[in-house]
Amino acid sequence: MIFKAVGDSRPYPDHGLVTPTDWSGVPPRRVRLDQLVTTKTTLDLATLLDADSTFYGDLFPHVVRWDGHLYLEDGLHRALRTALHHRTVMHARVLELGPAPGARAERGAVRTRR
């Protein structure tokens, strides 16, 4: 299995980061593909196969860590390209959000950053 799960929405609260400039302050780090939950169920094949798909926008996929899970918000085509090259790890910008409201805090949980 490539991903931990395939989701069809963003279950975490709005974080306000929209543009690549907004995300540029979030440092990239290595993430394992099998720890990611996608937020989209479909992918445009033309985007996956386009040699210039990373020319416009951020070079790194965008991941949100929330409630103990890593959600792949943007960059599904990059993640699949990584898997097609038989790699299990990629670099992504990982935004750390706090636990879900009413959820028991995990030991070592990171608080919401703004």
XYZ file of C-alpha atoms in Angstrom:
114
model
C 0.000 0.000 0.000
C 1.335 3.426 -0.931
C -0.576 5.572 1.581
C -1.905 4.965 5.073
C -5.408 5.826 3.835
C -7.225 7.604 1.018
C -9.469 10.411 2.222
C -11.755 12.739 0.324
C -11.716 15.851 2.499
C -9.687 17.929 4.942
C -10.838 16.872 8.422
C -8.661 19.429 10.198
C -9.582 23.082 10.861
C -8.697 25.798 8.353
C -5.109 26.874 8.935
C -5.085 29.959 6.675
C -2.112 28.925 4.515
C -3.192 29.171 0.880
C -0.380 30.295 -1.406
C 3.138 28.900 -1.826
C 4.377 32.103 -0.158
C 2.213 31.335 2.888
C 3.693 27.827 3.072
C 7.291 28.986 2.523
C 7.758 29.588 6.252
C 7.079 25.916 7.006
C 10.371 24.004 6.757
C 10.406 20.820 4.672
C 11.205 17.494 6.288
C 11.176 13.841 5.318
C 7.877 11.973 5.530
C 7.074 8.356 4.769
C 4.391 7.815 2.141
C 2.807 5.026 4.191
C 2.103 7.518 7.009
C 0.102 9.893 4.780
C -3.668 10.170 4.488
C -4.693 11.822 1.220
C -7.325 14.563 1.159
C -8.259 13.869 -2.469
C -9.548 10.689 -4.088
C -8.798 11.655 -7.677
C -5.785 12.860 -9.597
C -5.559 14.420 -13.033
C -3.331 12.073 -15.024
C -2.045 14.993 -17.094
C -0.728 16.588 -13.888
C 1.049 13.380 -12.905
C 2.699 12.983 -16.297
C 3.516 16.654 -16.902
C 7.267 17.232 -16.767
C 6.671 20.856 -15.679
C 4.104 20.116 -12.959
C 6.389 21.535 -10.271
C 7.513 24.533 -12.307
C 4.729 26.745 -10.942
C 4.151 26.729 -7.202
C 5.980 25.032 -4.374
C 8.532 22.290 -4.974
C 7.441 20.521 -1.793
C 4.086 18.858 -1.108
C 2.019 20.309 1.732
C 1.191 18.076 4.686
C -0.848 18.912 7.783
C -0.216 16.988 11.011
C -3.423 17.022 13.029
C -4.846 14.732 15.672
C -1.948 12.299 15.275
C -2.294 11.892 11.496
C -0.390 13.306 8.520
C -2.752 14.633 5.823
C -1.421 15.232 2.309
C -3.147 18.495 1.420
C -1.319 19.375 -1.787
C 1.153 17.449 -3.922
C -0.586 14.135 -4.557
C 1.071 13.972 -7.982
C 4.505 14.414 -6.376
C 3.793 11.674 -3.835
C 2.682 9.263 -6.558
C 5.727 10.118 -8.638
C 7.860 9.292 -5.596
C 6.123 5.913 -5.271
C 6.515 5.190 -8.997
C 10.264 5.680 -8.551
C 10.187 2.981 -5.828
C 10.925 5.457 -3.064
C 9.066 5.372 0.256
C 10.128 8.776 1.608
C 9.759 12.300 0.249
C 10.397 15.819 1.492
C 7.289 17.858 2.323
C 6.385 20.987 4.241
C 4.651 19.732 7.392
C 2.376 22.150 9.248
C 1.857 21.083 12.868
C -1.660 21.713 14.182
C -2.757 20.876 17.706
C -5.053 17.984 18.673
C -8.725 17.947 17.733
C -11.001 19.926 20.086
C -12.090 17.671 22.931
C -9.450 15.056 22.116
C -7.133 13.790 24.790
C -3.710 15.344 24.221
C -1.025 12.887 23.140
C 2.221 12.819 25.043
C 4.595 15.206 23.296
C 1.826 16.726 21.151
C 2.685 19.944 19.392
C 0.463 22.950 19.940
C -1.042 24.960 17.080
C 1.434 27.277 15.349
C 0.287 30.425 13.604
